[in-house]
XYZ file of C-alpha atoms in Angstrom:
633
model
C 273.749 169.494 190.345
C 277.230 169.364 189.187
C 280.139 170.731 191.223
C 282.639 173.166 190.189
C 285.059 171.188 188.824
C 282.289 169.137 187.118
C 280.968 172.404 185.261
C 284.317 173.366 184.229
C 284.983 170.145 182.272
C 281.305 170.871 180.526
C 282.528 174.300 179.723
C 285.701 172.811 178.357
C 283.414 170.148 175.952
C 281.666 172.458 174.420
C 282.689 172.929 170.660
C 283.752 176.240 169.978
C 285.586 175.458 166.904
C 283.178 176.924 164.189
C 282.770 180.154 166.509
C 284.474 182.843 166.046
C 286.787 184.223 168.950
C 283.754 186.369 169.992
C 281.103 184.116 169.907
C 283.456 181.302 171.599
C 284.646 184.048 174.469
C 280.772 184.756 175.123
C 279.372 181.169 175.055
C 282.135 180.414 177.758
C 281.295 182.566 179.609
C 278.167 182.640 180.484
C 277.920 178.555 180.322
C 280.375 179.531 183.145
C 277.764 181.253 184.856
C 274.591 179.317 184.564
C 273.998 176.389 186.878
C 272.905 173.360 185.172
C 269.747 171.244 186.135
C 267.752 168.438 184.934
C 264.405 170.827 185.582
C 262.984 168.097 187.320
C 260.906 169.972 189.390
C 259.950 172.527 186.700
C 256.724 172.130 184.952
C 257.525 174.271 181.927
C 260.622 172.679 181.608
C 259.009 169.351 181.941
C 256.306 170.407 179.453
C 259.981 170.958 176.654
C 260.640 167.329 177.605
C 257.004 166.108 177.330
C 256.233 165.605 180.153
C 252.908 166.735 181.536
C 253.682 167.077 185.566
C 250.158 168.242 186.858
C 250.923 168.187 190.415
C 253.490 171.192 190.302
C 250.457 173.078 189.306
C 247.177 171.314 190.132
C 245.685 172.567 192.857
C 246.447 176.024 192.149
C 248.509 177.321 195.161
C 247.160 179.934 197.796
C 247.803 181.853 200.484
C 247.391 181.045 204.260
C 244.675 183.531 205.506
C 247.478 185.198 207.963
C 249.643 185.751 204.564
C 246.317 187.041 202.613
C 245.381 189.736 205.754
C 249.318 190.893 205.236
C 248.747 191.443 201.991
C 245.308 193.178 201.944
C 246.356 195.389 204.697
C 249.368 196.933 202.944
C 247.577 197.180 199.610
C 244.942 199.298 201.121
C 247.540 201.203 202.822
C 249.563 201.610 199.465
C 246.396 202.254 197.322
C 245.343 205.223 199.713
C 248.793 206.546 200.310
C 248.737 206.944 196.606
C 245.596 208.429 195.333
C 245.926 211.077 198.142
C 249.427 211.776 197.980
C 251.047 211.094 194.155
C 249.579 212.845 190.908
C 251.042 210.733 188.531
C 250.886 212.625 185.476
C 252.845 215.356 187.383
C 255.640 212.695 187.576
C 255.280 212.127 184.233
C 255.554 215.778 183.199
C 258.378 216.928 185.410
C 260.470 213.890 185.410
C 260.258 213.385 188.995
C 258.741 211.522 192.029
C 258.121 214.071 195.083
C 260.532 213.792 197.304
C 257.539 213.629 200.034
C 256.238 210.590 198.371
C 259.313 208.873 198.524
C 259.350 209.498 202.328
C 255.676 208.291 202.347
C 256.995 205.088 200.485
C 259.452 204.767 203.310
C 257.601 205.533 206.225
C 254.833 202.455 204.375
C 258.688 200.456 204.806
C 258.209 199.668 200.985
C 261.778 199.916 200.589
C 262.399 197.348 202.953
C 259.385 194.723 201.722
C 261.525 191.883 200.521
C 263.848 192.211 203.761
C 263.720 189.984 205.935
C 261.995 190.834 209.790
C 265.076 189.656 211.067
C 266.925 192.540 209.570
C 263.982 195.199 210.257
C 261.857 194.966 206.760
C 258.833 193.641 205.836
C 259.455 190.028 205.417
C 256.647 189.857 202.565
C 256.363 186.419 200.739
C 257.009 187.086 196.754
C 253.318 186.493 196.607
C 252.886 189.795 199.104
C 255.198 191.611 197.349
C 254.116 191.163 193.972
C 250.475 191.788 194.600
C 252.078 195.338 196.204
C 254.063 195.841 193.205
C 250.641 195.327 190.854
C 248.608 197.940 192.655
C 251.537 200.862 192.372
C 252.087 199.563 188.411
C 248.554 200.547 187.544
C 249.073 203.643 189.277
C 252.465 205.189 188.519
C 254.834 203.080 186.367
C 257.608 205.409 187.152
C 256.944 204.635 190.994
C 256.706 201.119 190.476
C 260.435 201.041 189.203
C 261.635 202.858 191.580
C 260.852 200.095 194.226
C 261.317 197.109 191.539
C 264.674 198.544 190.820
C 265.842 198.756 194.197
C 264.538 195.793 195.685
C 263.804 193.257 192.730
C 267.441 193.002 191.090
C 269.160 195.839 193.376
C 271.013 194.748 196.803
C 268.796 193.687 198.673
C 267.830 190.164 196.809
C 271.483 189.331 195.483
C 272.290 189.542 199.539
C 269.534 187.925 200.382
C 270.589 185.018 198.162
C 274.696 185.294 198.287
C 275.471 187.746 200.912
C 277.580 186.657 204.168
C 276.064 187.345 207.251
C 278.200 190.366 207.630
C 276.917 191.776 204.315
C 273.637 191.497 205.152
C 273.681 192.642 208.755
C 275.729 196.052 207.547
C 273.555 196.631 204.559
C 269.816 195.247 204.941
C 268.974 197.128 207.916
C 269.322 200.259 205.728
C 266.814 199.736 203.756
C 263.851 200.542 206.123
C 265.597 204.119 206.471
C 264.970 204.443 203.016
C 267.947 204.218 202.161
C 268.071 202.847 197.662
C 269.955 200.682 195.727
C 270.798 200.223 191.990
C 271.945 197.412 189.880
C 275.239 198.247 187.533
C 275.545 195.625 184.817
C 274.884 197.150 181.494
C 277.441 199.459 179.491
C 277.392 201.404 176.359
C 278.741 198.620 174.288
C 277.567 195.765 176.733
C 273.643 194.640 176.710
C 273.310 190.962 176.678
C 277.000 190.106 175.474
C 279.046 190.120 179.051
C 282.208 189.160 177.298
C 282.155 192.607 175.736
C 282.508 194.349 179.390
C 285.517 196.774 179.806
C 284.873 198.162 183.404
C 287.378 196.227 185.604
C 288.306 195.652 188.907
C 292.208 195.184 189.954
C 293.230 194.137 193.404
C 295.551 196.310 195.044
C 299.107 195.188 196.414
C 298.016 194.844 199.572
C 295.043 193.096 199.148
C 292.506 194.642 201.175
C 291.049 196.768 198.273
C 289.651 196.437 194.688
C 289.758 199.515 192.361
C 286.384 199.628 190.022
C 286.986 201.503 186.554
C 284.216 201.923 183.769
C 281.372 203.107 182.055
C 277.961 201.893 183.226
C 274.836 202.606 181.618
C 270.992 202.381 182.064
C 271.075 202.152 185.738
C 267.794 202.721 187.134
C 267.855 204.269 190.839
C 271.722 205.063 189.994
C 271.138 208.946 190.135
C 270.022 208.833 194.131
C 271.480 205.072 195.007
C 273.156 205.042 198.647
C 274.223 201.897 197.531
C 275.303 200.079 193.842
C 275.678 196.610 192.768
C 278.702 197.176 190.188
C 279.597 194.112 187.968
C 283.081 194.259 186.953
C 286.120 192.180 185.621
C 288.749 190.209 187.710
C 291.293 188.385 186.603
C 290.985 185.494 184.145
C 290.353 182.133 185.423
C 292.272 178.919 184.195
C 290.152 176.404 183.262
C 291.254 172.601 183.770
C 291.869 172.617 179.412
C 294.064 175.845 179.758
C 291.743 178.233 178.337
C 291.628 181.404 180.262
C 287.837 182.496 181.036
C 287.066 185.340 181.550
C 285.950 186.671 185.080
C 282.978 188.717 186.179
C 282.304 189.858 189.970
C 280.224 191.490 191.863
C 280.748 194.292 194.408
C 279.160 196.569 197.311
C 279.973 200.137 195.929
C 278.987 202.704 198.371
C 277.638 206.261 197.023
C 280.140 208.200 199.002
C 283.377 206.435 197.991
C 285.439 208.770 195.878
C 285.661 208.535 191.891
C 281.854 208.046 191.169
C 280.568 210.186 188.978
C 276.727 211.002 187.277
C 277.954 211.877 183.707
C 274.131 211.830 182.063
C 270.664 211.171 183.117
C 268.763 209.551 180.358
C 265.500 210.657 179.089
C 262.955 207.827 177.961
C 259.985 207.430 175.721
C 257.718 206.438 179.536
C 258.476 206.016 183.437
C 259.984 209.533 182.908
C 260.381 209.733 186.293
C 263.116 207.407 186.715
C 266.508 208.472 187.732
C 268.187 206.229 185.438
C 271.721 207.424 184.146
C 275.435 206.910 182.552
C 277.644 206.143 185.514
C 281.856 206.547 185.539
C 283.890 204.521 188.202
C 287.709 206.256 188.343
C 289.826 204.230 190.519
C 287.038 203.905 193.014
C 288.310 202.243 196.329
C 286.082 199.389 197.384
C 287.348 197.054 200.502
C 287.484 193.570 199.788
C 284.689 192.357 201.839
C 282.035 193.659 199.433
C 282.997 191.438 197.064
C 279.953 189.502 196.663
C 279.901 185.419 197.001
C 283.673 185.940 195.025
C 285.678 186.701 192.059
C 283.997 185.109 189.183
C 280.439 185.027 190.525
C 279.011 188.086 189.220
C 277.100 186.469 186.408
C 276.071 183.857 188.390
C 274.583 186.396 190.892
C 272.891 188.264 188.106
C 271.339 185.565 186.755
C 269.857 183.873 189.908
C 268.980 187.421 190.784
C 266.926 187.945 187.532
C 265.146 185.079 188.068
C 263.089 186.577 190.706
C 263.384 189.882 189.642
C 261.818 188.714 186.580
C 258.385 188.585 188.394
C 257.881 192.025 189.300
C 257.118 193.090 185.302
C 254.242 190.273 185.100
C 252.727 191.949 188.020
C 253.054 195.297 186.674
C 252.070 194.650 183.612
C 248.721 192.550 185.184
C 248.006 195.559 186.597
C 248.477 198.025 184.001
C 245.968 195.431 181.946
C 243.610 195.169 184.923
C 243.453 199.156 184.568
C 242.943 198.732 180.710
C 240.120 196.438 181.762
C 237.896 198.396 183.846
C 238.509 201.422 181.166
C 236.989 199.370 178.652
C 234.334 198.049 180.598
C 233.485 201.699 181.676
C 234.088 203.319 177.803
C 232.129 199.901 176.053
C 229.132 201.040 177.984
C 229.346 204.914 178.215
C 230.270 205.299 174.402
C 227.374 205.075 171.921
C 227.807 204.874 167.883
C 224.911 204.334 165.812
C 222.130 203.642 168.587
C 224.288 201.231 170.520
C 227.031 201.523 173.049
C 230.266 200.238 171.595
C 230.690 197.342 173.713
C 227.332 195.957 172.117
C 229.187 196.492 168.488
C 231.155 193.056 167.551
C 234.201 195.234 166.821
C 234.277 196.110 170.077
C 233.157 193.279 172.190
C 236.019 191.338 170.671
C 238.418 194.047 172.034
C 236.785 193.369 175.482
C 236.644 189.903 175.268
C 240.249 190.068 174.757
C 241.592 192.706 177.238
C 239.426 190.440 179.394
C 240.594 187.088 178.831
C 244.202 188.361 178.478
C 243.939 189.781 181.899
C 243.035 187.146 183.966
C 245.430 185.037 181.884
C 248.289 187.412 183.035
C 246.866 187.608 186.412
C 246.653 183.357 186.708
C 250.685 183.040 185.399
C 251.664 186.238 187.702
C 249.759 184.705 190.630
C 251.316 180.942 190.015
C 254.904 182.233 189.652
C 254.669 183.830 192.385
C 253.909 181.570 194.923
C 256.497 179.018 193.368
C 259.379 181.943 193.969
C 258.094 181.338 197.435
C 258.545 177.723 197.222
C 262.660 176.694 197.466
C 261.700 173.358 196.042
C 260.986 174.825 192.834
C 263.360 175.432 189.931
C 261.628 179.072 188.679
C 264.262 179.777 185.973
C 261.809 178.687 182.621
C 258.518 179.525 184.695
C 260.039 183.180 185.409
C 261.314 183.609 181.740
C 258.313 182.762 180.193
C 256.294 184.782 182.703
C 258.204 187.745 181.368
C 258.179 186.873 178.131
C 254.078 186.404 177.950
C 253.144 189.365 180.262
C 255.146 191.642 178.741
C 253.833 190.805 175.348
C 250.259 190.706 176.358
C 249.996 193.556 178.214
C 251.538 195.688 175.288
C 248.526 194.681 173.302
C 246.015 194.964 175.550
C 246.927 198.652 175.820
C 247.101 198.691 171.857
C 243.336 197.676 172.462
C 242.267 199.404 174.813
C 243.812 202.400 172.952
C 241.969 201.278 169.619
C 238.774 201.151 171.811
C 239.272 204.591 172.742
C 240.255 206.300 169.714
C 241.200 209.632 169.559
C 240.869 209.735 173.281
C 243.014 207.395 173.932
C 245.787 209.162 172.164
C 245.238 212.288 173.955
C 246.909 212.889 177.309
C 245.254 212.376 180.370
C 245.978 216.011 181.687
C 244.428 217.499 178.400
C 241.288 215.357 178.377
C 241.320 216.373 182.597
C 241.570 220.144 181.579
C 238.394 219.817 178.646
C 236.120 218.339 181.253
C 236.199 214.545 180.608
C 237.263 211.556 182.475
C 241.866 211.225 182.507
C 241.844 208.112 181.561
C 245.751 207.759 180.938
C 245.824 204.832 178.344
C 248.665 207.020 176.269
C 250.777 207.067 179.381
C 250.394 203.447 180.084
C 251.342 202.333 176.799
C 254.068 204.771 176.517
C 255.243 203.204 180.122
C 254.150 199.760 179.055
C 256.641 199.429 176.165
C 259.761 199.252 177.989
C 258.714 195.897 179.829
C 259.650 194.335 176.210
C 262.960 195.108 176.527
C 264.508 195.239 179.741
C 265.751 192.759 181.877
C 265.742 190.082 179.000
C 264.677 191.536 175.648
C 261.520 189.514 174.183
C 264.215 187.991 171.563
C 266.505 187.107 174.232
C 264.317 185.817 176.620
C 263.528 182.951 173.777
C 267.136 182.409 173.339
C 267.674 181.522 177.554
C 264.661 179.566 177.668
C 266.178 177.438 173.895
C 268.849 177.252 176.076
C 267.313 175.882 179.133
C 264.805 174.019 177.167
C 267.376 172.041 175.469
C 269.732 171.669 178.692
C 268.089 168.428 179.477
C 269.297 166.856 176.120
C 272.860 168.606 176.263
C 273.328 167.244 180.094
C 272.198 163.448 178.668
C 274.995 163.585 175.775
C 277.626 165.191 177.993
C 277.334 162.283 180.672
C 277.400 159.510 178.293
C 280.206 160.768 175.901
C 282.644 163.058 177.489
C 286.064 161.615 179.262
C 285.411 158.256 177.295
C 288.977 157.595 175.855
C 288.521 153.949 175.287
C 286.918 153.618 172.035
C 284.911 150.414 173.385
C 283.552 152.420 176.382
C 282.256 154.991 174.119
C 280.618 152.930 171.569
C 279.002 151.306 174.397
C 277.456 154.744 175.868
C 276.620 155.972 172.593
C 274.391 152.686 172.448
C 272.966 152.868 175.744
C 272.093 156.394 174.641
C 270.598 155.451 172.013
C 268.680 153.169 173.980
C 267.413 155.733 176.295
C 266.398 158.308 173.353
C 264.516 154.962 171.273
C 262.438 154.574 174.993
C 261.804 158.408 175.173
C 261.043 159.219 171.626
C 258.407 156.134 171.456
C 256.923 157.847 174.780
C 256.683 161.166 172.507
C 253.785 159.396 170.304
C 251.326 158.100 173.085
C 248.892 160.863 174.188
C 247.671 159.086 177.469
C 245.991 161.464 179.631
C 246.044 162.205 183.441
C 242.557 164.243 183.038
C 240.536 162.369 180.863
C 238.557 161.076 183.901
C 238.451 164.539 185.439
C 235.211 166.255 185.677
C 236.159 169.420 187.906
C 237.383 170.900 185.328
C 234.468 170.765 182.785
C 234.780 172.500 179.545
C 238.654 172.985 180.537
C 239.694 169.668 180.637
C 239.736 169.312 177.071
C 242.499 172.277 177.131
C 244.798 170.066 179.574
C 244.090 167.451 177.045
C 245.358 169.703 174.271
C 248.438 170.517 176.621
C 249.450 166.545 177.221
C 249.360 165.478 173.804
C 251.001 168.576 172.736
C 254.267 168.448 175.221
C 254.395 165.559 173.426
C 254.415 167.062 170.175
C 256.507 169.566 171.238
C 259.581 167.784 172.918
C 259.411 165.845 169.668
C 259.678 168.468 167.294
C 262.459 170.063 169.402
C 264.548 166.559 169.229
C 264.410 166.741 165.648
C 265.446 170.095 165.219
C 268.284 169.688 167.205
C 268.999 166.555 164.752
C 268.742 168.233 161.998
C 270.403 171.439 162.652
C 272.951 169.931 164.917
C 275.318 173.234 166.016
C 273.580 175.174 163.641
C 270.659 175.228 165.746
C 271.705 178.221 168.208
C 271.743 180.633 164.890
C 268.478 179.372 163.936
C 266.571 182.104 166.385
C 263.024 182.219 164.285
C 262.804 178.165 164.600
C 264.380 178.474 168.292
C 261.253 181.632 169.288
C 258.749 179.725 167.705
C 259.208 176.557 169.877
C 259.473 178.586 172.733
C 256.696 180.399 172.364
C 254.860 177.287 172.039
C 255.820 175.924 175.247
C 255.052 179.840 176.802
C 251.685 179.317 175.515
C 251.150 175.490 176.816
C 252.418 176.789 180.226
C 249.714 179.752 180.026
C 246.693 177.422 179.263
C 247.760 175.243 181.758
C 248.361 178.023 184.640
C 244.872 179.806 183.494
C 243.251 176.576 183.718
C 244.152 176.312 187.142
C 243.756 179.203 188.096
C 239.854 179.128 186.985
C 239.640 175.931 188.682
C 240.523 177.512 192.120
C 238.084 180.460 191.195
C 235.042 178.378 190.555
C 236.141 176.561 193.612
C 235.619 179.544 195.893
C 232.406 180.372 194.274
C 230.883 177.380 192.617
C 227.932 179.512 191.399
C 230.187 182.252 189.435
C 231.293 180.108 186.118
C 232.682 183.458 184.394
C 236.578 181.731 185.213
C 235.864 179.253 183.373
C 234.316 181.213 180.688
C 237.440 183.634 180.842
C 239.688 180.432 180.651
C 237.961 179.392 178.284
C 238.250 182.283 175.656
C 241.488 182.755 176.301
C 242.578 178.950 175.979
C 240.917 179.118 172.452
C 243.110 182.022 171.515
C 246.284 180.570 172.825
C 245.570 176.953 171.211
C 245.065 178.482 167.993
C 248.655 180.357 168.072
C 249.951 177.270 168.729
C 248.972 175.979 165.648
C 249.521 178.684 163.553
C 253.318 178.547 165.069
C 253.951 174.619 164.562
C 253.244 175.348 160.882
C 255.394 178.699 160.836
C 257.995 176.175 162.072
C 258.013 174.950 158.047
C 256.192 177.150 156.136
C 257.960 180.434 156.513
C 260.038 182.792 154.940
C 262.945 182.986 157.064
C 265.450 182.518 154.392
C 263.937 184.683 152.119
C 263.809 187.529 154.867
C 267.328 187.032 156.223
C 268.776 187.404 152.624
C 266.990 190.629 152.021
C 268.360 192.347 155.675
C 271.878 191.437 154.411
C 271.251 193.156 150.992
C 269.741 196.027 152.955
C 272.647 195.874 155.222
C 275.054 195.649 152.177
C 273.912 199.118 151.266
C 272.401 197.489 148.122
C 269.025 199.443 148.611
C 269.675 202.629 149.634
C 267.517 204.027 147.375
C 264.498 202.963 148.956
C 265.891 205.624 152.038
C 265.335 208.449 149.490
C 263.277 211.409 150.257
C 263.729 211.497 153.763
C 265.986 214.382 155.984
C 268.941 212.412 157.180
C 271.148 213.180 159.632
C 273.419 210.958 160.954
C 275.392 212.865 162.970
């Protein structure tokens, strides 16, 4: 890992000439904040780089029977707390979560899960936590943020990761009070541009006090928070070029200091029961010592936060599919069109066959990433992106399907089917609650822009150490050769689709997907060299080309953690093969997206497309707007 200083000069390299001051201003920044690594131990990453490194992933990883009896025990406890105690379509309806529920959820110590025993929580493994976190999703999505909110990218993980001991022995033990705590990072004109932030904070003369001013929006929990992770500015830093950076921190803001004030609680499309709002900071007092790790590490902290908090949306949208699931299964058999129950009709069974498959796909990549947040060895950052990226995606169309497979039912609210006599299933609550896992922490668009980023990282980090601070022309002509050398050796490697399973037979019919995933890494890490090649720095504005190789790699990553994943099923019970055959289906699917992707890489109509926005943008067709009621006031 580079040091400080090291990362600095790498900031300072990278050409900003062709940017404008915007662009440049954002692209230093958070290069600033991200911490560079070769992915080494990464097997998504590895997969970008072709590289096909079975053993981060092969056996599929488990839990000790002590850490599985945890785990079951709470569940139960959660599951029955739950359907006694929380009507969730109330929640829905009124906008609220009982406020004896939320004691119930603190007398389970849910608010204190991810803390650690030492401090009086829970202590769960990620593994623990997230299998908690499934169980309430399926339930009550609104419920389920409350806790993720607090506890996935609130307080108590950037302590747990940055805090000082003092931090954490002052705050942590709060938690299993019940005490809740909010993350403050986006404002109205700030989503995933941080250079655009305008809340500040300014030291005061004497030091022992910052003073936090600004707008913050979007912050789930922030309407009943005890305590708020604010992200503010500091003072610019100097880099080693003379370019002044801009800094971002991050601070301990207490409820009850002076100057914080609820200006709006915002309304949303599903999880209506969030108390997510519009905060103002005037001149709020905050001591020193909650600065957070220190001035200039707020971005840093957010994004090592996220990586983890990532996880909790692939296990709630797991179980909002595993839900979807057992719907269909009961509605494909109950339901009967034309002598036959719908599941028997082929329009159907492939909607089954793919809520199915889809499931235990999301269940395999939720179940992997979770055990390797519990393993420090690991680098999680592409594994936790792409884990968002896929569940998110699938579980919105499982829904869609399960919706479909419903009809008319599935449109109407649970509490009006309830009141005519039939069965609440609330499918039109789940997708309505479902939707906004596309969008936040990472938008689907952005989250393929980080993992371009950290896909190509490798590459960047080769060139940077062979070429920069080489003033003697000699010395650089001779590392340009031996990089040169090193990219003739890897690109050859690129063409040779040797196999580590083609003498496996544990696998069966899935080995021939692991196949599929070697020799296309291979394919992969190639295609991505030549893009950058060819686009050079006009790669990063090429975001179709850049999402379509990264969903590639998403879906290599997904056949590969699916396959394992059926491997360990069948291994527990070697006469059930319906892992396999779920693997199996879905494998099919995903290998077949793949393909249809490497030719949208070249047959598309990106150009075409982008010209026609601007014209739209240009005002140029208006009159395709006409006969609607317009108001845009």
């Amino acid at each position: 890992m580079h040091n400080q200083q090291e990362h600095d000069d790498d900031i300072s390299t990278i050409d900003t000439s062709k940017m404008n001051s915007e662009q440049a201003a954002a692209m230093r920044l958070t290069e600033a904040a991200r911490d560079s690594k070769d992915c080494i131990n990464s097997f998504a990453g590895q997969l970008f780089m072709g590289s096909f490194k079975k053993d981060l992933i092969f056996p599929f990883p488990t839990q000790s029977a002590s850490e599985k009896e945890i785990g079951d025990k709470l569940v139960a406890k959660v599951s029955e707390f739950l359907s006694k105690n929380l009507d969730a379509e109330q929640v829905d309806a009124t906008q609220k979560i009982p406020d004896k529920v939320i004691q119930g959820l603190v007398d389970l110590g849910l608010f204190a899960m991810k803390i650690s025993k030492e401090h009086n929580g829970l202590g769960l493994s990620q593994v623990n936590y997230n299998r908690v976190m499934l169980t309430i999703s399926a339930y009550c999505g609104s419920t389920a943020v409350l806790l993720s909110a607090h506890q996935s990218i609130g307080l108590p993980q950037p302590l747990k990761l940055f805090g000082t001991q003092a931090q954490k022995d002052k705050y942590l033990p709060l938690f299993i009070q019940g005490k809740i705590s909010a993350f403050a990072l986006t404002e109205p004109e700030v989503g995933s541009d941080p250079a655009k932030m305008e809340t500040t904070a300014t030291l005061t003369e004497d030091g022992k006090h910052y003073l936090i001013n600004g707008l913050k929006l979007w912050c789930t929990n922030g309407l009943i928070a005890d305590v708020i992770v604010v992200m503010a500015k500091t003072k610019d830093k100097v880099l080693s070029s003379g370019e002044k950076i801009q800094q971002i921190s991050a601070f301990i803001v207490e409820r009850e200091y002076p100057g914080i004030e609820i200006l709006h609680r915002c309304d949303f499309m599903g999880i209506r029961g969030i108390e997510n709002g519009l905060l103002k900071f005037t001149n709020v007092k905050v001591p020193v010592e909650n600065l957070i790790l220190g001035e200039g590490k707020g971005l840093k902290i957010a994004l090592a936060t996220l990586n983890t908090g990532r996880l909790t949306l692939p296990a709630a949208a797991t179980g909002m599919a595993k839900y979807c699931l057992a719907v269909a299964r009961e509605w494909g058999n109950e339901r009967v069109q034309w002598g036959r129950s719908i599941g028997q009709h082929e329009a159907g069974a492939k909607k089954i066959a793919f809520i199915a498959s889809s499931t235990f796909a999301m269940e395999a990549i939720t179940s992997l990433t979770s055990h390797m947040a519990d393993d420090a060895n690991l680098d999680l950052r592409i594994e936790a992106a792409m884990a968002k990226l896929f569940c998110s995606e699938l579980s919105w169309r499982v829904i869609d399907e399960t919706m479909q497979l419903r009809g008319g039912r599935g449109y109407e609210k649970a509490s009006s089917l309830k009141a005519r006599g039939e069965k609440a299933y609330p499918i039109e609550r789940l997708m309505r609650d479902c939707r906004i896992n596309r969008i936040i922490e990472g938008t689907s668009d952005i989250m393929k822009l980080f993992l371009a980023r950290e896909a190509m990282d490798p590459h960047l980090i080769n060139v940077t150490k062979a070429l920069k601070k080489q003033e003697d022309t000699n010395k650089k002509i001779e590392a340009g050769l031996k990089l040169a050398t090193f990219y003739a050796s890897w690109y050859s490697k690129q063409w040779l689709n040797s196999s580590h399973f083609s003498t496996h037979h544990e696998l069966g019919k899935l080995s021939k997907h692991i196949r599929y995933v070697e020799y296309t890494s291979h394919k992969l890490a190639r295609t991505i060299f030549y893009y950058i090649g060819y686009y050079q720095e006009k790669l990063e504005s090429k975001q179709h080309v850049l999402g379509r190789l990264m969903e590639i790699g998403t879906e290599l990553f997904a056949i590969s953690a699916t396959c394992s994943f059926a491997q360990l099923k069948h291994q527990e019970n070697s006469r059930d093969l319906s892992p396999q055959y779920l693997a199996d289906v879905f494998c099919l699917n995903a290998r077949r997206k793949i393909n249809r992707l490497f030719l949208d890489l070249h047959d598309n109509d990106d150009e075409k497309e982008n010209k026609l926005a601007k014209s739209i943008l240009n005002g140029k067709m208006e009159w395709l707007e006409e006969g609607i009621i317009w108001d845009n006031n």
